[in-house]
Amino acid sequence: MKHWRWLRGIGLGLLMAGGATAIQAAEPLPTPLHPLRLAQSYTDLVAVSLFQHYTAGYPAPVLTEGLSSRQIDSVHVTFVRRLISEAGDSGSVVGYKVALTNPRAQAQLGVNQPLYGFLLENMLLDNGATLP
């Protein structure tokens, strides 16, 4: 484990210095104990980006391309937890929504499966409500 941190530190130092020198390891690099950590941290970054787009009122780009269904579920859960904890007045999850169930609509947006999401209390409107 000490070798891993040391080699990682060298790599970071070379990146920061802009060096392009190759380092030949005397022994094979050890396999990280938690190989999914990178993927998990990436899903956290995607969830944070989606949250920032949502709270700023801007459409988010498709950031989940190449992620597994499990990773996309993780993004959804992290996003909703952050929304509930940081947006305070959003309320709890009261339902779910589905979009792009038609294959032609999916093709227009470049996705290959329906999209789903969560409905929070503050997203619901009374009957007869006027939309802004």
PDB file of C-alpha atoms in Angstrom:
ATOM      1  CA  MET A   1       0.000   0.000   0.000  1.00  0.00           C
ATOM      2  CA  LYS A   2       2.892   2.374   0.713  1.00  0.00           C
ATOM      3  CA  HIS A   3       4.233   1.746  -2.809  1.00  0.00           C
ATOM      4  CA  TRP A   4       0.842   2.627  -4.286  1.00  0.00           C
ATOM      5  CA  ARG A   5       0.705   5.963  -2.495  1.00  0.00           C
ATOM      6  CA  TRP A   6       4.325   6.720  -3.411  1.00  0.00           C
ATOM      7  CA  LEU A   7       3.799   5.924  -7.110  1.00  0.00           C
ATOM      8  CA  ARG A   8       0.544   7.848  -7.144  1.00  0.00           C
ATOM      9  CA  GLY A   9       2.401  10.811  -5.615  1.00  0.00           C
ATOM     10  CA  ILE A  10       5.063  10.611  -8.328  1.00  0.00           C
ATOM     11  CA  GLY A  11       2.381  10.566 -11.017  1.00  0.00           C
ATOM     12  CA  LEU A  12       0.702  13.596  -9.496  1.00  0.00           C
ATOM     13  CA  GLY A  13       4.035  15.404  -9.256  1.00  0.00           C
ATOM     14  CA  LEU A  14       4.770  14.724 -12.932  1.00  0.00           C
ATOM     15  CA  LEU A  15       1.340  15.923 -13.954  1.00  0.00           C
ATOM     16  CA  MET A  16       1.731  19.087 -11.932  1.00  0.00           C
ATOM     17  CA  ALA A  17       5.186  19.714 -13.369  1.00  0.00           C
ATOM     18  CA  GLY A  18       3.969  18.979 -16.887  1.00  0.00           C
ATOM     19  CA  GLY A  19       6.543  16.223 -17.328  1.00  0.00           C
ATOM     20  CA  ALA A  20       6.128  13.547 -19.948  1.00  0.00           C
ATOM     21  CA  THR A  21       8.799  11.208 -18.598  1.00  0.00           C
ATOM     22  CA  ALA A  22       7.816   7.552 -18.355  1.00  0.00           C
ATOM     23  CA  ILE A  23       8.464   5.735 -15.098  1.00  0.00           C
ATOM     24  CA  GLN A  24       9.182   2.045 -15.266  1.00  0.00           C
ATOM     25  CA  ALA A  25       8.022   0.254 -12.144  1.00  0.00           C
ATOM     26  CA  ALA A  26      10.482  -2.178 -10.579  1.00  0.00           C
ATOM     27  CA  GLU A  27       7.550  -4.368  -9.601  1.00  0.00           C
ATOM     28  CA  PRO A  28       3.961  -4.528 -10.836  1.00  0.00           C
ATOM     29  CA  LEU A  29       1.680  -1.924  -9.357  1.00  0.00           C
ATOM     30  CA  PRO A  30      -0.564  -3.389  -6.680  1.00  0.00           C
ATOM     31  CA  THR A  31      -4.253  -3.728  -7.406  1.00  0.00           C
ATOM     32  CA  PRO A  32      -6.232  -1.236  -5.314  1.00  0.00           C
ATOM     33  CA  LEU A  33      -8.240  -2.870  -2.544  1.00  0.00           C
ATOM     34  CA  HIS A  34     -11.403  -1.111  -3.687  1.00  0.00           C
ATOM     35  CA  PRO A  35     -11.317  -0.976  -7.504  1.00  0.00           C
ATOM     36  CA  LEU A  36     -14.841   0.479  -7.685  1.00  0.00           C
ATOM     37  CA  ARG A  37     -13.924   3.580  -5.708  1.00  0.00           C
ATOM     38  CA  LEU A  38     -13.052   5.473  -8.873  1.00  0.00           C
ATOM     39  CA  ALA A  39     -16.417   4.598 -10.408  1.00  0.00           C
ATOM     40  CA  GLN A  40     -18.206   5.479  -7.183  1.00  0.00           C
ATOM     41  CA  SER A  41     -16.445   8.806  -6.931  1.00  0.00           C
ATOM     42  CA  TYR A  42     -17.276   9.488 -10.585  1.00  0.00           C
ATOM     43  CA  THR A  43     -20.942   8.822  -9.878  1.00  0.00           C
ATOM     44  CA  ASP A  44     -20.721  11.283  -6.985  1.00  0.00           C
ATOM     45  CA  LEU A  45     -19.240  13.891  -9.347  1.00  0.00           C
ATOM     46  CA  VAL A  46     -22.039  13.276 -11.847  1.00  0.00           C
ATOM     47  CA  ALA A  47     -24.649  13.642  -9.095  1.00  0.00           C
ATOM     48  CA  VAL A  48     -23.059  16.901  -7.897  1.00  0.00           C
ATOM     49  CA  SER A  49     -22.999  18.265 -11.444  1.00  0.00           C
ATOM     50  CA  LEU A  50     -26.659  17.351 -11.966  1.00  0.00           C
ATOM     51  CA  PHE A  51     -27.536  18.985  -8.644  1.00  0.00           C
ATOM     52  CA  GLN A  52     -25.711  22.180  -9.618  1.00  0.00           C
ATOM     53  CA  HIS A  53     -27.487  22.299 -12.977  1.00  0.00           C
ATOM     54  CA  TYR A  54     -30.842  21.633 -11.303  1.00  0.00           C
ATOM     55  CA  THR A  55     -30.451  24.322  -8.640  1.00  0.00           C
ATOM     56  CA  ALA A  56     -29.148  26.838 -11.216  1.00  0.00           C
ATOM     57  CA  GLY A  57     -32.089  26.090 -13.505  1.00  0.00           C
ATOM     58  CA  TYR A  58     -29.943  25.003 -16.450  1.00  0.00           C
ATOM     59  CA  PRO A  59     -30.372  21.805 -18.472  1.00  0.00           C
ATOM     60  CA  ALA A  60     -27.667  19.269 -17.726  1.00  0.00           C
ATOM     61  CA  PRO A  61     -25.725  17.443 -20.421  1.00  0.00           C
ATOM     62  CA  VAL A  62     -25.947  13.657 -20.587  1.00  0.00           C
ATOM     63  CA  LEU A  63     -23.292  12.641 -18.077  1.00  0.00           C
ATOM     64  CA  THR A  64     -24.318   9.040 -17.545  1.00  0.00           C
ATOM     65  CA  GLU A  65     -23.190   7.639 -20.905  1.00  0.00           C
ATOM     66  CA  GLY A  66     -21.167   4.500 -20.355  1.00  0.00           C
ATOM     67  CA  LEU A  67     -22.333   3.993 -16.774  1.00  0.00           C
ATOM     68  CA  SER A  68     -23.955   0.742 -15.705  1.00  0.00           C
ATOM     69  CA  SER A  69     -27.554   0.647 -14.468  1.00  0.00           C
ATOM     70  CA  ARG A  70     -26.224   0.241 -10.944  1.00  0.00           C
ATOM     71  CA  GLN A  71     -24.037   3.344 -11.276  1.00  0.00           C
ATOM     72  CA  ILE A  72     -26.936   5.354 -12.722  1.00  0.00           C
ATOM     73  CA  ASP A  73     -29.096   4.263  -9.776  1.00  0.00           C
ATOM     74  CA  SER A  74     -26.320   5.468  -7.480  1.00  0.00           C
ATOM     75  CA  VAL A  75     -26.324   8.854  -9.255  1.00  0.00           C
ATOM     76  CA  HIS A  76     -30.094   9.147  -8.759  1.00  0.00           C
ATOM     77  CA  VAL A  77     -29.929   8.265  -5.083  1.00  0.00           C
ATOM     78  CA  THR A  78     -27.017  10.645  -4.413  1.00  0.00           C
ATOM     79  CA  PHE A  79     -28.749  13.449  -6.343  1.00  0.00           C
ATOM     80  CA  VAL A  80     -32.043  13.063  -4.465  1.00  0.00           C
ATOM     81  CA  ARG A  81     -30.335  12.809  -1.077  1.00  0.00           C
ATOM     82  CA  ARG A  82     -28.408  15.989  -1.812  1.00  0.00           C
ATOM     83  CA  LEU A  83     -31.540  17.718  -3.068  1.00  0.00           C
ATOM     84  CA  ILE A  84     -33.450  16.801   0.083  1.00  0.00           C
ATOM     85  CA  SER A  85     -30.616  17.796   2.437  1.00  0.00           C
ATOM     86  CA  GLU A  86     -29.462  20.996   0.700  1.00  0.00           C
ATOM     87  CA  ALA A  87     -32.590  22.320  -0.954  1.00  0.00           C
ATOM     88  CA  GLY A  88     -34.427  22.072   2.374  1.00  0.00           C
ATOM     89  CA  ASP A  89     -37.941  22.792   1.166  1.00  0.00           C
ATOM     90  CA  SER A  90     -38.103  19.965  -1.356  1.00  0.00           C
ATOM     91  CA  GLY A  91     -39.779  17.494   0.989  1.00  0.00           C
ATOM     92  CA  SER A  92     -39.474  13.755   0.817  1.00  0.00           C
ATOM     93  CA  VAL A  93     -39.865  11.361  -2.101  1.00  0.00           C
ATOM     94  CA  VAL A  94     -43.585  10.893  -2.819  1.00  0.00           C
ATOM     95  CA  GLY A  95     -43.461   9.152  -6.192  1.00  0.00           C
ATOM     96  CA  TYR A  96     -41.594   8.412  -9.367  1.00  0.00           C
ATOM     97  CA  LYS A  97     -41.744   9.615 -12.967  1.00  0.00           C
ATOM     98  CA  VAL A  98     -40.806   8.016 -16.265  1.00  0.00           C
ATOM     99  CA  ALA A  99     -39.929   9.703 -19.554  1.00  0.00           C
ATOM    100  CA  LEU A 100     -38.887   8.607 -23.026  1.00  0.00           C
ATOM    101  CA  THR A 101     -40.796   5.331 -23.014  1.00  0.00           C
ATOM    102  CA  ASN A 102     -41.200   5.525 -26.811  1.00  0.00           C
ATOM    103  CA  PRO A 103     -38.206   4.147 -28.774  1.00  0.00           C
ATOM    104  CA  ARG A 104     -38.509   6.949 -31.367  1.00  0.00           C
ATOM    105  CA  ALA A 105     -38.309   9.613 -28.650  1.00  0.00           C
ATOM    106  CA  GLN A 106     -35.313   7.799 -27.161  1.00  0.00           C
ATOM    107  CA  ALA A 107     -33.577   7.796 -30.554  1.00  0.00           C
ATOM    108  CA  GLN A 108     -34.162  11.552 -30.955  1.00  0.00           C
ATOM    109  CA  LEU A 109     -32.319  12.209 -27.699  1.00  0.00           C
ATOM    110  CA  GLY A 110     -29.659   9.554 -28.181  1.00  0.00           C
ATOM    111  CA  VAL A 111     -30.643   7.257 -25.323  1.00  0.00           C
ATOM    112  CA  ASN A 112     -31.548   3.587 -25.484  1.00  0.00           C
ATOM    113  CA  GLN A 113     -33.808   3.198 -22.480  1.00  0.00           C
ATOM    114  CA  PRO A 114     -36.512   5.153 -20.653  1.00  0.00           C
ATOM    115  CA  LEU A 115     -35.463   7.731 -18.098  1.00  0.00           C
ATOM    116  CA  TYR A 116     -36.896   7.745 -14.613  1.00  0.00           C
ATOM    117  CA  GLY A 117     -36.788  10.131 -11.743  1.00  0.00           C
ATOM    118  CA  PHE A 118     -38.177  10.933  -8.336  1.00  0.00           C
ATOM    119  CA  LEU A 119     -41.086  13.191  -7.423  1.00  0.00           C
ATOM    120  CA  LEU A 120     -40.553  15.241  -4.284  1.00  0.00           C
ATOM    121  CA  GLU A 121     -43.309  16.882  -2.249  1.00  0.00           C
ATOM    122  CA  ASN A 122     -42.615  20.410  -3.519  1.00  0.00           C
ATOM    123  CA  MET A 123     -42.901  19.246  -7.139  1.00  0.00           C
ATOM    124  CA  LEU A 124     -46.601  18.444  -6.769  1.00  0.00           C
ATOM    125  CA  LEU A 125     -49.200  21.092  -7.590  1.00  0.00           C
ATOM    126  CA  ASP A 126     -52.813  21.383  -6.488  1.00  0.00           C
ATOM    127  CA  ASN A 127     -55.539  20.610  -9.017  1.00  0.00           C
ATOM    128  CA  GLY A 128     -56.193  23.656 -11.172  1.00  0.00           C
ATOM    129  CA  ALA A 129     -52.828  25.262 -10.370  1.00  0.00           C
ATOM    130  CA  THR A 130     -51.441  27.693 -12.946  1.00  0.00           C
ATOM    131  CA  LEU A 131     -47.956  26.981 -14.233  1.00  0.00           C
ATOM    132  CA  PRO A 132     -45.527  29.907 -14.434  1.00  0.00           C
TER     133      PRO A 132
END
